[in-house]
Coordinates of C-alpha atoms in Angstrom, one line a residue:
Chain E
M366 CA 299.0 304.5 25.0
T367 CA 300.2 301.1 24.4
A368 CA 297.2 298.5 24.5
P369 CA 298.1 295.4 26.5
I370 CA 297.8 292.2 24.2
E371 CA 294.8 290.2 25.5
I372 CA 294.7 287.1 24.1
E373 CA 291.7 286.1 26.2
P374 CA 288.8 287.9 24.8
A375 CA 287.7 290.9 26.9
A376 CA 284.1 289.5 27.0
G377 CA 284.5 287.9 30.3
P378 CA 286.0 285.1 32.0
A379 CA 283.3 282.7 31.0
A380 CA 283.8 282.9 27.2
G381 CA 286.9 280.3 28.0
P382 CA 288.5 279.7 25.0
Q383 CA 291.1 278.2 27.3
E384 CA 289.8 274.9 26.6
G385 CA 292.3 274.6 23.7
R386 CA 291.9 270.8 23.3
G387 CA 288.2 271.5 22.3
A388 CA 289.5 274.3 20.0
R389 CA 291.8 272.1 18.1
R390 CA 289.1 269.6 17.1
G391 CA 287.5 272.2 14.9
A392 CA 284.4 274.1 15.0
L393 CA 282.0 271.1 15.4
G394 CA 284.2 269.7 18.2
Y395 CA 284.1 273.0 19.9
A396 CA 280.6 273.6 19.7
L397 CA 279.7 269.8 20.9
T398 CA 282.1 270.5 23.8
K399 CA 280.4 273.7 24.8
L400 CA 277.1 271.6 24.4
G401 CA 278.3 269.2 26.6
G402 CA 279.3 271.9 29.3
A403 CA 275.9 273.2 29.0
L404 CA 273.6 269.8 29.8
L405 CA 276.3 269.4 32.7
S406 CA 275.1 272.8 33.8
I407 CA 271.4 272.2 33.4
G408 CA 271.9 268.9 34.8
M409 CA 273.6 270.8 38.0
V410 CA 270.5 273.2 38.1
V411 CA 268.1 270.1 38.1
V412 CA 269.8 268.6 40.8
A413 CA 270.2 272.1 42.7
T414 CA 266.9 272.8 42.3
F415 CA 265.8 269.3 43.8
F416 CA 268.0 269.6 46.9
L417 CA 267.3 273.4 47.5
F418 CA 263.6 273.1 47.5
R419 CA 264.3 269.9 49.9
L420 CA 265.5 272.2 52.5
I421 CA 262.1 274.1 53.3
P422 CA 261.7 273.7 56.9
G423 CA 258.7 271.8 57.7
D424 CA 256.4 269.4 55.8
P425 CA 256.3 270.1 51.9
A426 CA 253.3 269.2 51.4
I427 CA 251.9 271.8 53.9
A428 CA 254.5 274.7 52.6
Y429 CA 253.2 273.6 49.1
T430 CA 249.3 274.2 50.0
R431 CA 249.8 277.0 52.1
D432 CA 246.5 278.9 53.0
V433 CA 244.6 276.1 51.7
P434 CA 242.6 273.9 54.2
L435 CA 243.0 270.5 53.7
T436 CA 241.7 267.5 55.7
P437 CA 244.3 264.8 57.0
D438 CA 242.9 262.4 54.0
Q439 CA 243.4 265.3 51.3
L440 CA 247.0 265.9 52.8
A441 CA 248.0 261.7 52.8
L442 CA 246.5 261.9 49.3
L443 CA 248.9 264.7 48.2
R444 CA 251.8 263.7 49.8
R445 CA 251.3 260.4 47.7
Q446 CA 251.0 262.5 44.8
M447 CA 253.9 264.5 45.4
G448 CA 255.9 261.1 46.3
L449 CA 256.7 262.0 49.6
D450 CA 256.4 258.8 51.1
R451 CA 258.9 257.3 48.9
P452 CA 262.7 257.1 49.4
L453 CA 264.6 260.2 48.3
P454 CA 266.6 258.9 45.2
E455 CA 263.2 257.5 43.8
Q456 CA 261.8 261.0 44.5
F457 CA 264.8 262.5 42.4
L458 CA 264.2 260.5 39.5
D459 CA 260.8 260.9 39.4
F460 CA 261.4 264.7 39.6
V461 CA 263.8 264.9 36.7
A462 CA 261.3 262.4 34.9
R463 CA 258.8 265.1 35.0
A464 CA 260.9 268.1 34.5
L465 CA 262.0 266.5 31.2
R466 CA 258.7 266.0 30.0
G467 CA 257.7 269.7 30.8
D468 CA 255.5 268.9 34.0
L469 CA 256.9 271.4 36.9
G470 CA 254.3 270.4 38.8
T471 CA 251.0 272.4 40.2
S472 CA 250.7 275.7 41.7
Y473 CA 248.1 275.5 44.9
E474 CA 247.7 279.3 44.8
Y475 CA 246.5 279.4 41.3
R476 CA 245.0 275.6 41.2
R477 CA 247.1 275.4 37.9
P478 CA 250.2 273.4 36.1
V479 CA 253.2 275.5 36.7
A480 CA 254.0 275.2 32.8
E481 CA 250.9 276.5 31.8
L482 CA 251.5 279.7 34.0
I483 CA 255.1 280.1 32.7
G484 CA 254.0 279.6 29.3
E485 CA 251.2 282.4 29.8
R486 CA 253.6 285.1 31.3
L487 CA 256.3 284.3 28.7
G488 CA 255.2 286.7 26.0
P489 CA 255.2 289.8 27.9
T490 CA 258.7 289.1 29.4
L491 CA 260.0 288.5 26.0
L492 CA 258.2 291.8 24.9
L493 CA 259.8 293.8 27.5
V494 CA 263.0 292.3 27.5
G495 CA 263.3 292.2 23.8
T496 CA 262.5 295.7 23.3
G497 CA 264.8 296.7 26.0
L498 CA 267.8 294.8 25.0
V499 CA 267.9 296.0 21.2
I500 CA 267.6 299.5 22.5
A501 CA 270.4 299.1 25.0
V502 CA 272.5 297.5 22.7
S503 CA 272.3 300.0 20.0
L504 CA 272.4 302.8 22.5
G505 CA 275.3 301.3 24.3
L506 CA 277.3 300.4 21.3
W507 CA 277.0 303.9 19.8
Q508 CA 277.8 305.5 22.9
G509 CA 280.6 303.4 23.6
T510 CA 282.0 303.9 19.9
R511 CA 281.9 307.8 20.5
A512 CA 283.7 307.5 23.9
A513 CA 286.5 305.9 22.9
W514 CA 287.1 307.7 19.3
N515 CA 287.1 310.9 21.6
H516 CA 288.9 309.2 24.3
G517 CA 289.6 311.2 27.1
G518 CA 287.3 314.1 26.1
R519 CA 284.4 315.7 27.5
L520 CA 281.9 313.0 26.0
D521 CA 284.3 310.2 27.3
R522 CA 284.3 311.5 30.6
F523 CA 280.5 312.3 30.7
S524 CA 279.4 308.9 29.3
T525 CA 281.8 307.1 31.8
G526 CA 280.1 309.1 34.6
I527 CA 276.7 308.5 33.7
S528 CA 277.5 304.8 33.2
L529 CA 279.2 304.6 36.4
T530 CA 276.2 306.5 38.2
L531 CA 273.1 304.2 36.6
W532 CA 275.7 301.0 38.0
S533 CA 275.6 302.4 41.3
V534 CA 271.4 303.0 41.4
P535 CA 269.4 300.1 42.2
T536 CA 266.9 299.0 39.3
F537 CA 264.1 299.5 41.5
W538 CA 264.9 302.5 42.8
L539 CA 265.2 304.6 39.6
G540 CA 261.9 302.4 38.5
L541 CA 260.2 304.2 41.4
L542 CA 261.6 307.4 40.7
L543 CA 260.3 307.1 37.1
L544 CA 257.0 306.0 38.2
M545 CA 257.0 309.1 40.7
V546 CA 257.9 311.7 38.3
F547 CA 256.3 310.5 34.8
A548 CA 253.2 308.2 36.1
A549 CA 252.1 310.0 38.9
G550 CA 253.1 313.4 38.1
V551 CA 255.2 316.0 39.8
G552 CA 253.4 318.9 41.2
P553 CA 251.4 320.6 38.6
I554 CA 252.6 318.5 35.8
P555 CA 250.5 315.2 35.5
G556 CA 251.6 311.7 34.9
I557 CA 251.7 310.7 31.3
F558 CA 252.4 307.3 31.3
P559 CA 250.2 304.5 33.4
T560 CA 251.5 303.1 36.5
R561 CA 251.1 299.5 35.9
G562 CA 250.4 296.6 34.0
M563 CA 250.7 295.9 30.5
E564 CA 246.8 296.5 29.7
D565 CA 244.3 298.3 31.1
V566 CA 240.6 297.0 31.5
D567 CA 239.1 299.1 29.1
A568 CA 242.0 298.1 26.4
P569 CA 241.1 299.2 22.6
D570 CA 240.8 296.6 20.0
G571 CA 243.2 296.2 16.6
P572 CA 245.9 298.4 16.0
M573 CA 245.2 300.9 18.5
Y574 CA 246.0 297.9 21.1
L575 CA 249.4 297.8 19.8
L576 CA 249.6 301.5 20.9
H577 CA 248.0 301.0 24.2
V578 CA 250.8 298.0 24.9
A579 CA 253.4 300.5 23.6
H580 CA 252.3 303.2 25.9
H581 CA 252.5 301.0 28.9
L582 CA 255.8 299.3 27.6
V583 CA 257.6 303.0 27.8
L584 CA 258.4 303.4 31.6
P585 CA 259.4 299.5 32.3
C586 CA 261.6 299.7 29.3
I587 CA 263.6 302.9 30.0
T588 CA 264.5 301.6 33.5
L589 CA 265.8 298.3 31.9
V590 CA 267.7 300.2 29.1
A591 CA 269.1 302.6 32.1
V592 CA 270.2 299.4 33.8
V593 CA 272.1 297.3 31.4
Y594 CA 273.1 299.8 28.5
A595 CA 276.0 301.0 30.6
Q596 CA 277.6 297.7 30.4
Y597 CA 277.3 297.6 26.4
L598 CA 279.1 301.5 26.4
V599 CA 281.9 300.4 29.1
V600 CA 283.0 297.2 26.8
M601 CA 282.4 298.7 23.4
R602 CA 284.7 301.6 24.8
S603 CA 287.6 299.4 26.2
S604 CA 287.6 296.9 23.1
L605 CA 287.6 299.8 20.8
L606 CA 290.5 301.6 22.6
D607 CA 292.3 298.3 22.2
E608 CA 291.8 298.4 18.8
I609 CA 292.7 302.2 18.4
G610 CA 296.5 301.2 19.9
Q611 CA 296.9 298.6 16.8
D612 CA 298.9 298.5 14.0
Y613 CA 296.6 298.0 11.5
V614 CA 294.8 301.0 12.4
T615 CA 297.8 302.8 11.9
T616 CA 298.0 301.6 8.6
A617 CA 294.6 302.5 7.6
R618 CA 295.2 306.0 8.6
A619 CA 298.7 306.0 6.7
K620 CA 296.7 304.8 3.6
G621 CA 294.9 308.4 3.9
L622 CA 291.5 307.3 4.8
R623 CA 289.1 309.6 6.4
D624 CA 288.7 309.2 10.1
A625 CA 285.2 308.2 9.9
Q626 CA 286.1 305.0 7.5
V627 CA 289.2 303.9 9.6
R628 CA 286.6 304.0 12.4
R629 CA 283.8 302.3 10.5
R630 CA 285.3 300.1 8.2
H631 CA 288.6 299.0 10.3
A632 CA 288.3 299.6 13.9
V633 CA 284.6 299.1 15.1
P634 CA 284.0 295.7 13.2
N635 CA 287.2 294.1 15.2
A636 CA 285.7 295.8 18.1
L637 CA 282.4 294.5 17.9
L638 CA 283.5 291.0 18.6
P639 CA 283.6 291.0 22.5
T640 CA 280.7 293.1 22.5
V641 CA 278.1 290.6 20.9
T642 CA 279.2 287.9 22.8
L643 CA 278.5 289.8 25.8
V644 CA 275.2 290.7 24.9
F645 CA 274.7 287.2 25.3
L646 CA 277.1 286.3 28.2
H647 CA 275.6 288.9 30.4
I648 CA 272.3 288.0 29.9
G649 CA 271.6 286.8 33.6
L650 CA 272.0 290.6 34.4
V651 CA 269.1 291.2 32.2
V652 CA 266.9 288.5 33.6
Q653 CA 267.8 290.2 37.1
G654 CA 266.7 293.5 35.5
A655 CA 263.4 292.2 34.1
V656 CA 262.7 290.7 37.5
T657 CA 262.7 293.8 39.3
T658 CA 261.4 295.9 36.7
E659 CA 258.3 293.8 36.2
T660 CA 257.9 294.1 39.9
V661 CA 258.2 297.6 40.2
Y662 CA 255.5 298.2 37.4
S663 CA 253.6 295.0 37.8
W664 CA 254.4 294.0 34.0
P665 CA 252.8 290.6 33.8
G666 CA 256.0 288.6 32.8
L667 CA 257.7 285.7 34.2
G668 CA 259.7 288.1 36.9
L669 CA 256.4 289.3 38.4
L670 CA 255.4 285.4 38.8
F671 CA 258.6 284.9 40.3
Y672 CA 258.2 287.6 42.8
E673 CA 254.7 286.6 43.5
A674 CA 255.6 283.1 44.1
I675 CA 258.5 284.5 46.4
K676 CA 255.9 286.6 48.4
G677 CA 253.4 284.1 48.8
P678 CA 255.4 281.4 49.3
D679 CA 254.1 279.4 46.5
F680 CA 257.0 276.9 46.1
A681 CA 255.8 274.9 43.1
V682 CA 256.0 278.3 41.1
M683 CA 259.0 279.4 42.5
Q684 CA 260.9 276.2 41.4
G685 CA 259.3 276.1 37.9
T686 CA 260.3 279.9 37.2
F687 CA 263.9 279.3 39.2
M688 CA 264.5 276.5 36.7
V689 CA 263.1 278.0 33.4
L690 CA 265.2 281.5 34.5
C691 CA 268.7 279.1 35.0
V692 CA 267.8 277.1 31.6
A693 CA 267.3 280.4 29.8
V694 CA 270.7 281.8 30.8
I695 CA 272.5 278.8 30.4
I696 CA 271.5 278.4 27.0
M697 CA 272.0 282.0 25.9
N698 CA 275.6 281.7 27.4
T699 CA 276.2 278.3 25.5
L700 CA 275.0 280.4 22.4
A701 CA 277.7 283.5 23.2
D702 CA 280.4 280.9 23.3
V703 CA 279.9 279.4 20.0
L704 CA 279.1 282.7 18.2
Y705 CA 282.1 284.1 19.6
H706 CA 284.1 281.0 18.5
V707 CA 282.8 281.6 15.0
L708 CA 283.3 285.1 14.6
D709 CA 286.6 285.1 15.9
P710 CA 289.2 283.3 14.0
R711 CA 292.0 284.0 16.7
V712 CA 290.0 281.8 19.0
R713 CA 289.5 279.4 16.4
S714 CA 292.9 278.4 15.8
A715 CA 294.6 278.9 19.2
Chain O
M940 CA 312.1 291.2 62.1
N941 CA 312.5 295.0 62.7
E942 CA 313.7 295.2 59.4
T943 CA 310.5 293.6 57.9
A944 CA 308.5 296.2 60.1
A945 CA 310.3 298.8 58.6
R946 CA 309.9 297.7 55.0
R947 CA 306.2 297.2 55.5
R948 CA 305.9 300.6 56.7
G949 CA 307.7 302.1 54.1
A950 CA 305.1 300.3 51.5
L951 CA 302.3 301.7 53.5
A952 CA 303.6 305.2 53.3
R953 CA 304.2 304.4 49.5
F954 CA 300.8 303.1 49.0
W955 CA 299.1 306.1 50.5
R956 CA 301.2 308.5 48.8
D957 CA 300.0 306.8 45.5
Y958 CA 296.2 306.3 46.8
R959 CA 296.4 310.5 47.8
A960 CA 296.8 311.0 44.3
Q961 CA 293.4 309.6 43.1
R962 CA 291.3 312.1 43.8
T963 CA 288.1 310.4 43.3
G964 CA 289.2 307.8 45.7
L965 CA 289.5 310.1 48.2
Y966 CA 286.0 311.8 47.7
G967 CA 284.9 307.8 48.4
A968 CA 286.9 307.2 51.5
A969 CA 285.7 310.7 52.9
I970 CA 281.9 309.9 52.1
L971 CA 282.4 306.4 53.6
A972 CA 284.0 307.7 56.7
V973 CA 281.2 310.0 57.0
F974 CA 278.1 307.1 56.9
V975 CA 280.5 304.6 59.0
L976 CA 280.5 307.3 61.8
L977 CA 276.9 308.0 61.8
A978 CA 276.1 304.3 61.7
L979 CA 278.4 304.0 64.8
V980 CA 277.3 306.8 66.7
T981 CA 273.4 306.3 65.9
P982 CA 273.0 304.0 69.1
L983 CA 274.5 306.8 71.3
V984 CA 272.6 309.9 70.3
T985 CA 269.1 308.4 69.0
D986 CA 266.2 306.2 70.6
P987 CA 265.4 302.6 68.9
S988 CA 261.9 302.8 70.5
G989 CA 261.0 305.6 67.9
L990 CA 261.3 302.8 65.1
D991 CA 258.7 300.9 66.8
V992 CA 255.4 301.4 64.9
T993 CA 253.1 301.1 68.4
K994 CA 255.2 303.9 69.5
A995 CA 255.7 306.5 66.9
T996 CA 254.7 310.0 67.8
G997 CA 254.7 312.0 64.4
P998 CA 251.7 312.5 62.2
K999 CA 251.1 309.8 59.2
M1000 CA 253.0 310.6 56.1
A1001 CA 253.9 314.2 57.0
P1002 CA 256.3 316.2 55.1
P1003 CA 259.6 317.3 56.3
S1004 CA 259.2 319.6 59.3
A1005 CA 261.4 321.0 61.9
E1006 CA 260.7 317.8 64.3
F1007 CA 261.1 315.7 61.4
P1008 CA 263.7 316.7 59.2
L1009 CA 263.1 314.3 56.5
G1010 CA 259.3 313.5 57.0
T1011 CA 257.5 310.6 58.6
D1012 CA 256.1 307.7 57.1
E1013 CA 252.7 305.5 56.9
S1014 CA 252.6 305.0 60.8
G1015 CA 254.3 308.1 61.9
R1016 CA 257.7 307.4 62.4
S1017 CA 260.5 309.4 61.6
I1018 CA 262.4 308.8 58.3
L1019 CA 265.5 310.3 59.3
L1020 CA 265.6 308.1 62.1
M1021 CA 264.9 305.1 60.2
I1022 CA 267.5 306.3 57.8
L1023 CA 270.1 306.4 60.8
W1024 CA 269.3 303.0 61.8
G1025 CA 269.0 301.5 58.6
S1026 CA 272.7 302.7 57.6
R1027 CA 273.6 300.1 60.4
V1028 CA 271.8 297.3 58.9
S1029 CA 273.0 298.0 55.0
L1030 CA 276.4 298.5 55.6
L1031 CA 276.6 295.5 58.1
I1032 CA 274.9 293.2 55.5
G1033 CA 277.2 294.8 52.7
F1034 CA 280.3 294.1 54.7
L1035 CA 279.6 290.8 55.9
A1036 CA 278.4 289.3 52.5
A1037 CA 281.3 290.6 50.9
L1038 CA 283.7 289.1 53.2
L1039 CA 282.2 285.8 52.7
S1040 CA 282.5 286.3 49.1
M1041 CA 285.5 287.3 49.2
V1042 CA 286.6 284.1 51.5
I1043 CA 285.1 281.7 49.4
G1044 CA 286.2 283.2 46.1
T1045 CA 289.7 283.4 47.4
V1046 CA 289.8 280.3 48.8
T1047 CA 288.4 278.8 45.7
G1048 CA 290.7 280.7 43.5
I1049 CA 293.7 279.9 44.8
T1050 CA 293.1 276.0 45.2
A1051 CA 291.8 275.8 41.6
G1052 CA 294.9 277.7 40.7
H1053 CA 297.3 275.8 42.6
F1054 CA 296.5 272.2 42.1
R1055 CA 296.1 270.8 38.4
G1056 CA 294.1 268.0 37.0
W1057 CA 290.5 267.2 37.8
S1058 CA 290.1 268.8 41.1
S1059 CA 290.8 272.0 39.8
A1060 CA 288.5 271.1 36.8
V1061 CA 285.8 270.3 39.1
L1062 CA 286.0 273.9 41.1
M1063 CA 286.2 275.9 37.9
R1064 CA 283.1 274.2 36.5
I1065 CA 281.3 275.2 39.7
T1066 CA 282.5 278.4 39.5
D1067 CA 281.4 278.8 35.9
W1068 CA 278.2 277.2 37.0
F1069 CA 277.4 280.1 39.3
L1070 CA 279.1 283.0 37.0
V1071 CA 276.3 282.2 34.7
L1072 CA 273.4 281.7 36.6
P1073 CA 271.5 285.0 37.8
S1074 CA 272.7 285.4 41.1
L1075 CA 269.9 287.8 42.5
V1076 CA 267.4 285.0 41.4
L1077 CA 269.3 282.5 43.4
A1078 CA 269.6 284.6 46.2
L1079 CA 265.7 285.2 46.1
V1080 CA 265.3 281.6 46.4
L1081 CA 267.8 281.0 49.1
A1082 CA 266.4 283.7 51.3
A1083 CA 262.7 282.5 50.5
I1084 CA 263.9 279.0 51.7
L1085 CA 266.0 279.5 54.6
G1086 CA 263.5 282.0 55.8
G1087 CA 264.5 285.6 57.2
G1088 CA 266.7 287.2 59.3
T1089 CA 270.0 289.2 58.8
S1090 CA 272.4 285.9 58.5
T1091 CA 270.2 284.7 55.8
I1092 CA 270.5 287.6 53.8
I1093 CA 274.3 287.6 54.3
L1094 CA 274.5 283.9 53.4
A1095 CA 272.2 284.2 50.5
I1096 CA 274.3 287.4 49.0
G1097 CA 277.9 285.6 49.7
V1098 CA 277.2 282.3 48.5
T1099 CA 275.6 283.8 45.2
S1100 CA 278.6 286.4 44.4
W1101 CA 281.9 284.8 44.8
A1102 CA 282.1 283.3 41.3
A1103 CA 284.0 286.1 39.4
T1104 CA 286.5 287.1 42.8
A1105 CA 287.5 283.5 42.0
R1106 CA 288.2 283.5 38.6
L1107 CA 290.0 286.6 39.2
I1108 CA 292.2 285.0 41.9
R1109 CA 292.8 282.0 39.9
A1110 CA 294.1 283.8 37.0
Q1111 CA 296.5 285.7 39.3
T1112 CA 297.1 282.6 41.3
L1113 CA 298.7 280.9 37.8
A1114 CA 300.8 284.1 37.2
V1115 CA 302.4 284.1 40.5
E1116 CA 303.1 280.4 40.5
A1117 CA 304.9 280.7 37.4
R1118 CA 307.6 283.2 38.9
P1119 CA 311.0 281.3 39.6
Y1120 CA 311.3 282.2 43.2
V1121 CA 308.1 279.9 43.7
E1122 CA 309.9 277.3 41.9
R1123 CA 313.0 277.5 43.9
S1124 CA 310.8 277.4 47.1
R1125 CA 309.2 274.1 45.8
V1126 CA 312.5 272.9 44.9
L1127 CA 313.6 273.4 48.4
G1128 CA 311.0 271.1 49.5
A1129 CA 308.2 273.6 50.4
G1130 CA 304.7 272.2 50.2
H1131 CA 301.4 273.1 49.2
W1132 CA 300.3 274.9 52.1
H1133 CA 303.5 276.6 52.5
V1134 CA 303.3 278.0 48.8
M1135 CA 299.4 278.7 48.8
T1136 CA 299.8 280.6 52.0
R1137 CA 303.6 282.0 52.1
H1138 CA 303.8 283.0 48.1
V1139 CA 300.4 282.9 46.6
L1140 CA 298.2 284.5 49.2
P1141 CA 300.5 287.5 49.9
N1142 CA 300.4 288.4 46.5
V1143 CA 297.1 288.0 45.4
A1144 CA 296.1 289.9 48.7
P1145 CA 296.0 293.5 46.7
L1146 CA 294.0 292.2 44.3
V1147 CA 291.6 290.7 47.0
L1148 CA 291.3 294.0 48.9
A1149 CA 290.5 295.9 45.5
N1150 CA 288.1 293.4 44.5
T1151 CA 286.4 293.6 48.0
T1152 CA 285.8 296.9 48.1
L1153 CA 284.1 296.7 44.8
T1154 CA 282.0 293.5 46.1
V1155 CA 280.7 295.6 49.1
A1156 CA 279.4 298.0 46.5
S1157 CA 277.2 295.3 44.9
A1158 CA 276.1 293.5 47.8
I1159 CA 274.4 296.8 49.1
V1160 CA 272.6 297.0 45.9
T1161 CA 271.6 293.4 46.1
E1162 CA 270.8 293.5 49.6
S1163 CA 268.5 296.7 48.7
T1164 CA 267.1 294.7 45.8
L1165 CA 266.6 291.6 48.0
A1166 CA 264.7 293.5 50.8
F1167 CA 262.5 295.3 47.9
L1168 CA 261.6 292.0 46.5
G1169 CA 260.2 290.8 50.0
A1170 CA 263.7 289.0 51.4
D1171 CA 264.5 291.3 54.0
A1172 CA 266.5 290.8 57.2
G1173 CA 263.5 291.6 59.5
Q1174 CA 265.1 294.9 60.3
A1175 CA 264.7 298.4 58.8
S1176 CA 267.3 298.6 56.2
W1177 CA 267.1 301.3 53.4
G1178 CA 265.8 298.8 51.1
S1179 CA 263.0 298.0 53.3
M1180 CA 262.1 301.4 53.7
L1181 CA 261.5 301.8 49.9
R1182 CA 259.7 298.6 49.9
G1183 CA 257.3 300.2 52.5
S1184 CA 257.4 303.3 50.4
Y1185 CA 256.2 301.6 47.5
D1186 CA 253.5 299.3 49.5
W1187 CA 252.2 302.4 51.2
G1188 CA 251.5 304.5 47.9
A1189 CA 254.1 306.7 48.5
V1190 CA 255.5 306.7 45.0
T1191 CA 252.0 307.5 43.6
S1192 CA 251.2 310.1 46.0
G1193 CA 253.9 312.2 45.6
A1194 CA 255.7 311.6 49.0
W1195 CA 258.9 312.2 47.9
W1196 CA 260.6 312.5 51.4
Y1197 CA 260.3 308.8 51.6
V1198 CA 261.4 307.6 48.1
L1199 CA 264.5 310.0 47.7
P1200 CA 266.4 309.5 51.2
P1201 CA 266.8 305.8 51.4
G1202 CA 267.7 305.6 47.6
L1203 CA 270.0 308.3 47.8
C1204 CA 272.0 307.0 50.6
I1205 CA 272.5 303.5 48.8
V1206 CA 273.7 305.8 45.5
A1207 CA 275.9 307.6 47.7
V1208 CA 277.6 304.5 49.4
V1209 CA 277.7 302.6 46.5
L1210 CA 279.5 305.2 44.1
A1211 CA 282.0 305.9 47.3
F1212 CA 283.1 302.2 47.3
T1213 CA 283.0 302.3 43.6
F1214 CA 285.3 305.1 43.7
C1215 CA 287.6 303.4 46.5
G1216 CA 287.6 300.1 44.6
R1217 CA 288.7 301.6 41.3
A1218 CA 291.5 304.0 43.1
L1219 CA 292.8 301.0 45.0
E1220 CA 293.0 299.2 41.5
A1221 CA 294.7 301.6 39.8
V1222 CA 297.2 302.2 43.0
L1223 CA 297.7 298.3 43.1
N1224 CA 297.6 297.5 39.4
P1225 CA 300.5 299.3 37.6
R1226 CA 299.1 298.2 34.3
L1227 CA 296.0 300.5 34.6
R1228 CA 298.2 303.2 36.2
G1229 CA 298.0 306.5 33.8
V1230 CA 295.3 304.9 31.9
A1231 CA 292.3 305.3 34.0

């Protein structure tokens, strides 16, 4: 098999080393270009959010305070507080200024600032996503390496089949199945994991608390890993397959190196490059997985907050969570771009 | 003109011969044919009044029986009937959303590839923006703001899923426009419109076809996820059935007949589209031949 020469990284289109001008100016210039792009993207998120949430049919003041009875005086006061009585450009500037200060508005459902709510929910999400990512990346890279090294073998076909199937399974359905089997129990087998939440009311203190949370974490984590690990597997596999066809691998073999050494010392480090960036680049998919997983297991994170806001609907919380999630994803992507540039000398000199 | 038709028929025959060689592609096509057929004959052989909660006749949450082959839901409706009618909603939304995504993606891709300079840069900036954003989150916000309904869901999925297609089409457009015959045509006085529709479009069309098939698969998954997260089309789809099973405790009470069938249908259809898409890619993209 002749490996096609990939000038563009296999990591995906958004890796974008095409901006050759930035690349020639050296690493710093490149990072600045990417930073500028990220700021532009974040600006676009803010603009899009502002106008999207002005599309809500009807009076925003009423939409935002849904189910809370208000007198006409209160409504008028609220409209002035929300700035609805001012012209649109002024409203926009005010919105941007508030967002920059970290003021994301007030939720009428919770009667608390949205930023505070988001801060509270950040911890559980980071715990779930962090644990899930570490496991998914390790599993994906390990299985992908094995699949590529035994290219065309039974293991290769098996893992490709598994990843294709997992890709077709909706995250939430997988969560429902796991809930049904392992939390509710099937037939005579009792459920061994909790069905919802991160902790029970009677959660123990001290070191036992960690175990308690870990027990709750098992099923959500498995769900998240199952959904995202396949993409790491596939990319690691194809990236390693490209390397196997290269001359330097043949040279390493010709030197008489053992098979495992050729793989570990020569092929895998090179194949890792696009895969490492992929971890950051596809963080958007992980965020989506987290929203669904948290909903199924009532995991008290950002995803559940977003879902509850959709269901409410609580537009203030929806707007705030939306912006935070988007900005987080954009920052991760920029990190991926810069990281790729640092790690791969070929892109640097291009 | 006759010669062109003969050539096209020949190309089609060759395509079918190559496609037939892809076993998984054939399986996928067969599964799809069954589902599409079922969705089409459902209104002819079943009565939609069984979907009405107030007119449901069966026992509540009953396991499969002779009368209800797949059991009943929380208000005594037949799961089988809901699956059959749900297939219409899921497939329709999947197809139309993928179509919308394909149109936006192809137009953006060809335009960004054909024109140089700032307009292309702006288009690619927007494409990258959509590519980076978590599309499900954006689709949820769109659906929540615009309010329920089938067209809203189609719009929400289509508007958030075209970016990857646009990237792909743009790359292909750049490759096609570098070919000598396009340059020849340009020298002979062909305008932008002529080059884009007569030379670029036919050349990227196979790629668009394969890509759309894969997009339908992800659109169906997105539709079910949106429905599960509360943004449904107002009609029973497979996703909203699963929402119902979750809300009514079918998961924790072990009512597997309410949870398994809709999910299995989604997986079957999505796998079928993925198989077809991969087979199309393998047939249409010579570089992949013999590799996959």
